[in-house]
GROMACS .gro file of C-alpha atoms in nm:
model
  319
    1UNK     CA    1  -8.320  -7.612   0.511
    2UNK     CA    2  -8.620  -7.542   0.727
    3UNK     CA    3  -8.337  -7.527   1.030
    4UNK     CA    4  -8.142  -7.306   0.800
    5UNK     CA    5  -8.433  -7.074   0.725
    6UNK     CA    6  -8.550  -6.983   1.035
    7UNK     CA    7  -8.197  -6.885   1.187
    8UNK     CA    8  -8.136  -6.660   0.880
    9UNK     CA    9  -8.477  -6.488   0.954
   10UNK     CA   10  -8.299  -6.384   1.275
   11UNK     CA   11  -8.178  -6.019   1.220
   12UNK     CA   12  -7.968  -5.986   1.569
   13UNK     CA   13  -7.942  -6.369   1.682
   14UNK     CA   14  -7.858  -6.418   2.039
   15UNK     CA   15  -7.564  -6.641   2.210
   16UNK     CA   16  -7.802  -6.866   2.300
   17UNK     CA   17  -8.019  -6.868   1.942
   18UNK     CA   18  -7.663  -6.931   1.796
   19UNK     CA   19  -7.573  -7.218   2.121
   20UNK     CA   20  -7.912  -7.338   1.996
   21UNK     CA   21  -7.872  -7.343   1.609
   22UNK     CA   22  -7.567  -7.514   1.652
   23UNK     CA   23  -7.695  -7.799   1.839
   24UNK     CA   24  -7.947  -7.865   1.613
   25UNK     CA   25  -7.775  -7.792   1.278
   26UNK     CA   26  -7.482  -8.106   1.346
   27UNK     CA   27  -7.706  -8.377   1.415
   28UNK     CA   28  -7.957  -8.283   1.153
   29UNK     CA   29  -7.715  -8.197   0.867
   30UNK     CA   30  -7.556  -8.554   0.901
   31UNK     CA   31  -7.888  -8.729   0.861
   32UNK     CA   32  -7.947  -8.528   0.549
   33UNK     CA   33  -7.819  -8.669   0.194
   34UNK     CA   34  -7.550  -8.493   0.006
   35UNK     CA   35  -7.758  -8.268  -0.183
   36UNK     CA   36  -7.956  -8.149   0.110
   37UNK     CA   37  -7.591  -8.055   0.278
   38UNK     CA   38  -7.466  -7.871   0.019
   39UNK     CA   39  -7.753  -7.680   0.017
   40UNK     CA   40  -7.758  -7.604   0.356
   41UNK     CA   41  -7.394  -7.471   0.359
   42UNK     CA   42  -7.422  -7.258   0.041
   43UNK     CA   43  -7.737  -7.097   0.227
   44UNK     CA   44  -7.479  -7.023   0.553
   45UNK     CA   45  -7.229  -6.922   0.296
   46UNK     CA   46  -7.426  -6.575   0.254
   47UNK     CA   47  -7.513  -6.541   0.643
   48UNK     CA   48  -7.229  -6.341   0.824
   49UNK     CA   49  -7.390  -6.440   1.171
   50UNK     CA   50  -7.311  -6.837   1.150
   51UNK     CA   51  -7.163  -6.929   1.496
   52UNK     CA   52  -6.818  -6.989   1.528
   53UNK     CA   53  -6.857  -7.344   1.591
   54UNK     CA   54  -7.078  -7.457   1.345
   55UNK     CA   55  -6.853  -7.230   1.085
   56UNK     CA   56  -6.536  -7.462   1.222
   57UNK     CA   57  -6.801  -7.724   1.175
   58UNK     CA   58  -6.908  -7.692   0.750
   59UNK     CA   59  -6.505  -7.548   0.699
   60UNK     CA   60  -6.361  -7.875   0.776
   61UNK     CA   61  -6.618  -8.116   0.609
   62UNK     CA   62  -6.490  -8.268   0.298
   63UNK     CA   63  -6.402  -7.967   0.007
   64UNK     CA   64  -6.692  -8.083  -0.234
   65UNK     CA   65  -6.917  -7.975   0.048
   66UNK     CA   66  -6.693  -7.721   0.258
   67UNK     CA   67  -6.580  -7.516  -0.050
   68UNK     CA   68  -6.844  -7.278  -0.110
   69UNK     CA   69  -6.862  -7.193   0.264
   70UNK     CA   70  -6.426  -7.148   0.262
   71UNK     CA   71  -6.440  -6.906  -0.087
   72UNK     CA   72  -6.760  -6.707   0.047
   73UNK     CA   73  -6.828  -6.699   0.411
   74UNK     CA   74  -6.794  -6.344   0.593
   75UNK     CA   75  -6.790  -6.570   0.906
   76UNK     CA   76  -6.495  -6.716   0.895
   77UNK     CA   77  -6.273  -6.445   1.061
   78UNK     CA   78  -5.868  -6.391   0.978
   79UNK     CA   79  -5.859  -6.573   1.310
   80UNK     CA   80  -6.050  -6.843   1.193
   81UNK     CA   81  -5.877  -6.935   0.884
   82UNK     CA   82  -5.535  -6.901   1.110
   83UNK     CA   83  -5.650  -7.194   1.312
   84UNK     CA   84  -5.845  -7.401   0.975
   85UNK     CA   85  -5.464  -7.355   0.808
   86UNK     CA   86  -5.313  -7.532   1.104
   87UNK     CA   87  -5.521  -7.861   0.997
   88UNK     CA   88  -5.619  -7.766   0.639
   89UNK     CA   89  -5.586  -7.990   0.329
   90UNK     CA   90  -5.401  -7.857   0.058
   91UNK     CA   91  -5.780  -7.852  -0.131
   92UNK     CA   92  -5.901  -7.693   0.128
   93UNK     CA   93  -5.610  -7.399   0.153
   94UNK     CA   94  -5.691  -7.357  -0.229
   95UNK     CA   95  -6.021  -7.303  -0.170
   96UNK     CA   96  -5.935  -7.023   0.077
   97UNK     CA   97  -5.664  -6.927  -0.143
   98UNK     CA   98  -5.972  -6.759  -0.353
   99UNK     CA   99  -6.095  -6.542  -0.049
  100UNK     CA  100  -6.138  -6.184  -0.116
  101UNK     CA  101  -6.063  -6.045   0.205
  102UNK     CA  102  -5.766  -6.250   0.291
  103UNK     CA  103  -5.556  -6.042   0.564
  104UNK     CA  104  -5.171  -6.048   0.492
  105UNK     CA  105  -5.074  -6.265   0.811
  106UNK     CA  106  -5.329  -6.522   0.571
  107UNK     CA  107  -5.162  -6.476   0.257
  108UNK     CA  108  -4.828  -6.499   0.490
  109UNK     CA  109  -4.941  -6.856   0.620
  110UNK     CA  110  -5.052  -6.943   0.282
  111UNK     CA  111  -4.713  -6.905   0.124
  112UNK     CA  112  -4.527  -7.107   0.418
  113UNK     CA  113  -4.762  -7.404   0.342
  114UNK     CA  114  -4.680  -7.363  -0.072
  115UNK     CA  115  -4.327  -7.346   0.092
  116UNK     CA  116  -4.343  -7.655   0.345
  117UNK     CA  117  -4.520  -7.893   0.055
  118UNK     CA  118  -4.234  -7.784  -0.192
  119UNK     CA  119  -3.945  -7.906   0.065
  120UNK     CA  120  -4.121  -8.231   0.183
  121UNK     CA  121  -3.933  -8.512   0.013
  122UNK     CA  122  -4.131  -8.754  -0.228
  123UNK     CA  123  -4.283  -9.076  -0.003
  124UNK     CA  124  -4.381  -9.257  -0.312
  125UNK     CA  125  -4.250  -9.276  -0.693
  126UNK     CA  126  -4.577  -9.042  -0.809
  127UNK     CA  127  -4.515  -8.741  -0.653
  128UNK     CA  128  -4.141  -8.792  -0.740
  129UNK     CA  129  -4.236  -8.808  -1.090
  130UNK     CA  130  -4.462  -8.522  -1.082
  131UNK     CA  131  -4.209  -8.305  -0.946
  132UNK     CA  132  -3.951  -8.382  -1.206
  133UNK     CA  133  -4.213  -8.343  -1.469
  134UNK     CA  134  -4.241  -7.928  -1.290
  135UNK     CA  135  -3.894  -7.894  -1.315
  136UNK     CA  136  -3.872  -7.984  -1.669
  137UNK     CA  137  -4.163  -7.814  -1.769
  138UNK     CA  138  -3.958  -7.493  -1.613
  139UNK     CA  139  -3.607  -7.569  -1.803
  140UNK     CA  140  -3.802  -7.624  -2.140
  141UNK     CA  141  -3.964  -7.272  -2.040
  142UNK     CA  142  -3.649  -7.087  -1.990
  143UNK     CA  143  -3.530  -7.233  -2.261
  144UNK     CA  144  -3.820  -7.102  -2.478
  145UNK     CA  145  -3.751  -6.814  -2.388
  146UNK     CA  146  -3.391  -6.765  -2.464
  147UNK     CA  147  -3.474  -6.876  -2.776
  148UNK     CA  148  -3.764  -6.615  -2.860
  149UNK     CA  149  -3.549  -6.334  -2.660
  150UNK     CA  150  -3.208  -6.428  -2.892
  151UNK     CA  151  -3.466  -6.410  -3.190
  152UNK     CA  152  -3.543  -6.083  -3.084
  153UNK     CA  153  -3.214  -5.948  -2.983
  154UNK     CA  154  -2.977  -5.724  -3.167
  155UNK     CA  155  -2.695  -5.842  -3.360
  156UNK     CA  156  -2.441  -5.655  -3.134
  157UNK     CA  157  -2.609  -5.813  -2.790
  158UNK     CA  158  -2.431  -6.134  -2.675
  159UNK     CA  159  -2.774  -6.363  -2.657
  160UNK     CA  160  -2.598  -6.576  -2.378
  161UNK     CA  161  -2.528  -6.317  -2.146
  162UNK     CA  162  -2.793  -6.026  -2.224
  163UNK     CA  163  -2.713  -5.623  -2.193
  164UNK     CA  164  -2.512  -5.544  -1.829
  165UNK     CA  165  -2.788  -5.334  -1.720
  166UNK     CA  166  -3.171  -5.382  -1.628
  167UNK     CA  167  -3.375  -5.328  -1.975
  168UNK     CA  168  -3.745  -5.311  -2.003
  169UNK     CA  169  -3.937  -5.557  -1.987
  170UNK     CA  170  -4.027  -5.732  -2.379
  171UNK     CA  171  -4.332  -5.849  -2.525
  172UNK     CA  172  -4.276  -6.231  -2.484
  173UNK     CA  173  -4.178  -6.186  -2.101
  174UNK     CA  174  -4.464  -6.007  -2.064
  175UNK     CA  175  -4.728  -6.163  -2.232
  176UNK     CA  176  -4.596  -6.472  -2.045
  177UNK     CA  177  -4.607  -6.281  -1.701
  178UNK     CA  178  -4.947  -6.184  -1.727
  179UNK     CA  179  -5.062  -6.501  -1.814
  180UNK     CA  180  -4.899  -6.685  -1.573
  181UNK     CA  181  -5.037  -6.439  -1.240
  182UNK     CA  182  -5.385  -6.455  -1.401
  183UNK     CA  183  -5.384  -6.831  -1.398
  184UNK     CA  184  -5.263  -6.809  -1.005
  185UNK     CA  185  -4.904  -7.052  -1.160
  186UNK     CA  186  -4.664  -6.876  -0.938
  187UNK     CA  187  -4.398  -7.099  -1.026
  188UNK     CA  188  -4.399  -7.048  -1.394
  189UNK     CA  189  -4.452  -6.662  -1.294
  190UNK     CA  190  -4.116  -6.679  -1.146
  191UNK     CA  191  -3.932  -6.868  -1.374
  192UNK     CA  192  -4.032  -6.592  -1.627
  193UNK     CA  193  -3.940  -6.302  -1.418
  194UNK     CA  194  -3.592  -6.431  -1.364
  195UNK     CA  195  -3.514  -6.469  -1.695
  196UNK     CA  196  -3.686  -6.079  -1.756
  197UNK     CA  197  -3.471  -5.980  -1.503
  198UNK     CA  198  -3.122  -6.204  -1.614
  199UNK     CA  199  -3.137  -6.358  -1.229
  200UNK     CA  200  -3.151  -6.654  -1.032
  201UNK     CA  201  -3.532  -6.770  -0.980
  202UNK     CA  202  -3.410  -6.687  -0.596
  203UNK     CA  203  -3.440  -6.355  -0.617
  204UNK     CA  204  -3.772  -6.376  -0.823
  205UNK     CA  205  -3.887  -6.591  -0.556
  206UNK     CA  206  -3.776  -6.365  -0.301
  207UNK     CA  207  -3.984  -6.068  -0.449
  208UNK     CA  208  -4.308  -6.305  -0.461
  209UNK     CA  209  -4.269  -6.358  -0.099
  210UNK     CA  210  -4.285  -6.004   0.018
  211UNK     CA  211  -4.678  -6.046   0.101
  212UNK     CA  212  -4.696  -5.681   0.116
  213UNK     CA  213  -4.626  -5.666  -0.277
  214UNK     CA  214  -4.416  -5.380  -0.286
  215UNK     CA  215  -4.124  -5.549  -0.382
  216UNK     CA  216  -4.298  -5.699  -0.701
  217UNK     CA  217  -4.460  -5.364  -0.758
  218UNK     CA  218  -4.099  -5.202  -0.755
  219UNK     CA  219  -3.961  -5.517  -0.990
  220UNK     CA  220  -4.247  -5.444  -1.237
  221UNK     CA  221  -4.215  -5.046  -1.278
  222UNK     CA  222  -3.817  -5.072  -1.295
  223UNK     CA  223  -3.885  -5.343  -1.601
  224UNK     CA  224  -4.129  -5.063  -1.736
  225UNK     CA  225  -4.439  -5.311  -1.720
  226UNK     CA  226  -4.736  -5.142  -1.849
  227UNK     CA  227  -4.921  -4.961  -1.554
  228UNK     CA  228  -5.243  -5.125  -1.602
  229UNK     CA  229  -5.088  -5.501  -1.641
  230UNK     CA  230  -4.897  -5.405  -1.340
  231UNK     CA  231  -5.173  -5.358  -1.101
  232UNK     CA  232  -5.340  -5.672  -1.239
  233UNK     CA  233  -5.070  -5.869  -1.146
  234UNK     CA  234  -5.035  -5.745  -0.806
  235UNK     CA  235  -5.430  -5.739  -0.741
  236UNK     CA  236  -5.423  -6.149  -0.864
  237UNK     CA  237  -5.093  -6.196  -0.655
  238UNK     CA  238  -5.160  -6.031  -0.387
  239UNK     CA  239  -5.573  -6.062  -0.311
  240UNK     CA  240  -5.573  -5.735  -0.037
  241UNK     CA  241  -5.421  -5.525  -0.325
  242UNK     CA  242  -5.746  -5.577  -0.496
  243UNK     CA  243  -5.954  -5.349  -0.246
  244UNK     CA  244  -6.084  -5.017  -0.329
  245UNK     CA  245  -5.800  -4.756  -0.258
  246UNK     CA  246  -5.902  -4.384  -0.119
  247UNK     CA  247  -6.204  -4.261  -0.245
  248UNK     CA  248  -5.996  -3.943  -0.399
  249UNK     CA  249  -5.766  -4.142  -0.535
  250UNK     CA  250  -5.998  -4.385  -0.691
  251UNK     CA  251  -5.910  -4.786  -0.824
  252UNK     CA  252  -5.783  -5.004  -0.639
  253UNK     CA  253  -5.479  -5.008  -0.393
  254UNK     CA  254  -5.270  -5.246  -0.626
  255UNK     CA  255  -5.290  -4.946  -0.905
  256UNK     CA  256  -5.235  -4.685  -0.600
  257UNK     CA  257  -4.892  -4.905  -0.531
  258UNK     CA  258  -4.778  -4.821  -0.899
  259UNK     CA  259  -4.897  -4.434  -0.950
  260UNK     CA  260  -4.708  -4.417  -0.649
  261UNK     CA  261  -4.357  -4.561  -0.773
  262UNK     CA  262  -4.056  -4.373  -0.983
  263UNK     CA  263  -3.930  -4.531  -1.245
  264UNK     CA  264  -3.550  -4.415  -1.123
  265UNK     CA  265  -3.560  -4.511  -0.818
  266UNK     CA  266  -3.727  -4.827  -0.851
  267UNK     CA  267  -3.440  -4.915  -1.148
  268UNK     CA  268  -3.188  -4.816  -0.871
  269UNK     CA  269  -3.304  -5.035  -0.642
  270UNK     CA  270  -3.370  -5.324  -0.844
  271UNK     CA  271  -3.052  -5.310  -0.978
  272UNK     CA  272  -2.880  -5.330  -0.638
  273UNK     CA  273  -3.109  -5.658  -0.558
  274UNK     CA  274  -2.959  -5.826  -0.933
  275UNK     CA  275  -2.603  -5.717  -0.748
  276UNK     CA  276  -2.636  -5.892  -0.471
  277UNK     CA  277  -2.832  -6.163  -0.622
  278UNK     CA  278  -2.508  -6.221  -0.898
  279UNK     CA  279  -2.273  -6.195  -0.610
  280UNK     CA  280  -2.435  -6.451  -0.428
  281UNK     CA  281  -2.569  -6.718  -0.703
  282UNK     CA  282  -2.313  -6.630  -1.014
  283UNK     CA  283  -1.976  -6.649  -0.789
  284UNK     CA  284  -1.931  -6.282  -0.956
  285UNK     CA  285  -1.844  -5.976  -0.740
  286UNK     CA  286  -2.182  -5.698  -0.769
  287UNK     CA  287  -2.138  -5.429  -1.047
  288UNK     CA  288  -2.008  -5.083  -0.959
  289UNK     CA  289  -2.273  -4.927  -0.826
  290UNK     CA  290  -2.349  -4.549  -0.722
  291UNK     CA  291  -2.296  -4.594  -0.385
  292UNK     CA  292  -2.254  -4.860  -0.122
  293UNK     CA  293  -2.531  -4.747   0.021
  294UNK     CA  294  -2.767  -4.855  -0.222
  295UNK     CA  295  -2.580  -5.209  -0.270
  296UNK     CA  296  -2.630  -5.270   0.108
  297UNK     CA  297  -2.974  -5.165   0.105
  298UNK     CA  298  -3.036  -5.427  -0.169
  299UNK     CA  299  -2.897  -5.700   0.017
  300UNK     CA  300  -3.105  -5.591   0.337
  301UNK     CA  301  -3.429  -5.579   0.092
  302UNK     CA  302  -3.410  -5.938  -0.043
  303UNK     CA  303  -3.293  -6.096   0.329
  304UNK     CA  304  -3.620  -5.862   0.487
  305UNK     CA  305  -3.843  -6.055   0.199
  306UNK     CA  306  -3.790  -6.312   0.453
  307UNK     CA  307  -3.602  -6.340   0.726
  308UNK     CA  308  -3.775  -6.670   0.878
  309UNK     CA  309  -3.659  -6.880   0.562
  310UNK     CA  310  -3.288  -6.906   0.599
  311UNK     CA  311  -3.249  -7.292   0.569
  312UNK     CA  312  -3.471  -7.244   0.212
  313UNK     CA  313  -3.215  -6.988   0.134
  314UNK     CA  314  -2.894  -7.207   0.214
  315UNK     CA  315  -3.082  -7.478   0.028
  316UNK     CA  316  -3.111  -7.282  -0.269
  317UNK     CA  317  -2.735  -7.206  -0.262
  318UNK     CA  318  -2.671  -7.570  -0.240
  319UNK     CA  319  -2.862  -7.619  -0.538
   0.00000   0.00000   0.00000
């Protein structure tokens, strides 16, 4: 701590103060105990002047240790966490999962390795069973919610196949929605989305991966979500919609992304992505729409939600 100390007291430190520091933080932080580590690290954790290598250093330590420094540290750079992802632990890409200032190449990285631990096939009967115990939690979901939503339905509305066009957004699907991107489950957040939106959990997945969240943002105004839930969402989805927008504009840029939106158009276009979506998951041919314009352009906005994941895509079609 003494080490610690008297490099924090350094306003401006030097290349060689931080060569210096460096060389004799390691070998002195593993003589010291456990406690006298973690200490150490959640002192560093509010210095934005560690050096690079001894940053690289504390990030890739064990997570009971590391995690403080991953979740807090202004010195570990977009950059850095690019090249700590490469190597990273899934605890340890959860702990920089809860970053602040994650940049969107990040969040993009962060999704791909969600993505890549989804497709890897089980090596042992636990994660197997743990898998199948997800995918059942998700049918008895879906199936709750038909359930609540045939409840709810009117007697003239065929509970099977729900009204042709895009309705607002209930109470249940929404309560369950906000829920679900509060507690960070993304999987249960698209499993309720599709059955808001009477698609396949492709497309909902497809909106989730558009890092930029406009797509989601689009999805939630055409459902009529509640403005204020809206930008929640986003902002807990999406951690770099949670930054201040314009000073005239006030909020943040998450509720900037909604104020910004028209219902109309945003029904238009999500209408045109449950089209294509049908088309390609149902075996049906898309809906009439009001142009062919605006069916293409639906098509071309789920395949530009991700382009680099065709084989998940064909995979999904298998399925």
């Amino acid at each position: 701590m003494a080490t610690v100390s008297s490099f924090e007291s350094l306003a401006h430190p030097s290349r060689s103060d931080q060569r210096q520091f460096h060389e004799l933080f390691v070998p002195t932080y593993l003589a010291s105990s456990d406690e006298a580590r973690r200490q150490a690290v959640a002192a560093l954790s509010q210095c934005a002047a560690v050096p690079e290598a001894t940053a690289l250093f504390i990030a890739r330590e064990p997570i009971g240790i590391a995690a403080i420094f991953l979740t807090r540290s202004a010195a570990l750079s977009p950059r850095l966490l690019m090249e700590l992802l490469h190597t990273a632990s899934p605890a340890h890409a959860r702990a920089i999962e809860c970053r602040d200032d994650l940049s969107p190449q990040t969040i993009e990285r962060l999704v791909d390795l969600h993505r890549e631990h989804r497709s890897r096939g089980p090596v042992t009967v636990e994660p197997a069973a743990t898998e199948a115990r997800r995918l059942a939690r998700e049918e008895d979901l879906r199936e709750e919610l038909k359930a609540l939503v045939r409840a709810q339905a009117p007697a003239e509305t065929d509970p099977d196949t729900g009204p042709t066009g895009l309705v607002a957004i209930g109470e249940v699907h929404l309560a369950l929605i906000v829920r679900f991107a509060r507690a960070g489950e993304t999987g249960m957040f698209c499993v309720t989305l599709a059955d808001a939106l009477g698609s396949s959990q492709w497309l909902s997945e497809r909106i989730l991966l558009d890092v930029s969240g406009l797509q989601l943002a689009t999805t939630l105004v055409a459902l009529d979500a509640p403005a204020e839930d809206s930008a929640m969402m986003l902002a807990r989805l999406y951690p770099h919609l949670a930054e201040a927008a314009e000073a005239a504009r006030g909020g943040n840029r998450a509720a900037a992304l909604v104020a910004d939106l028209g219902r109309a158009a945003c029904i238009e276009r999500v209408e045109s992505w449950r089209r294509a979506d049908a088309y390609t998951y149902a075996g049906q041919p898309p809906a009439p729409a009001n142009s062919d314009r605006g069916s293409d352009r639906g098509q071309a906005d789920i395949d530009g939600a991700g382009n680099r994941d065709g084989e998940y895509r064909r995979q999904a079609a298998q399925r």
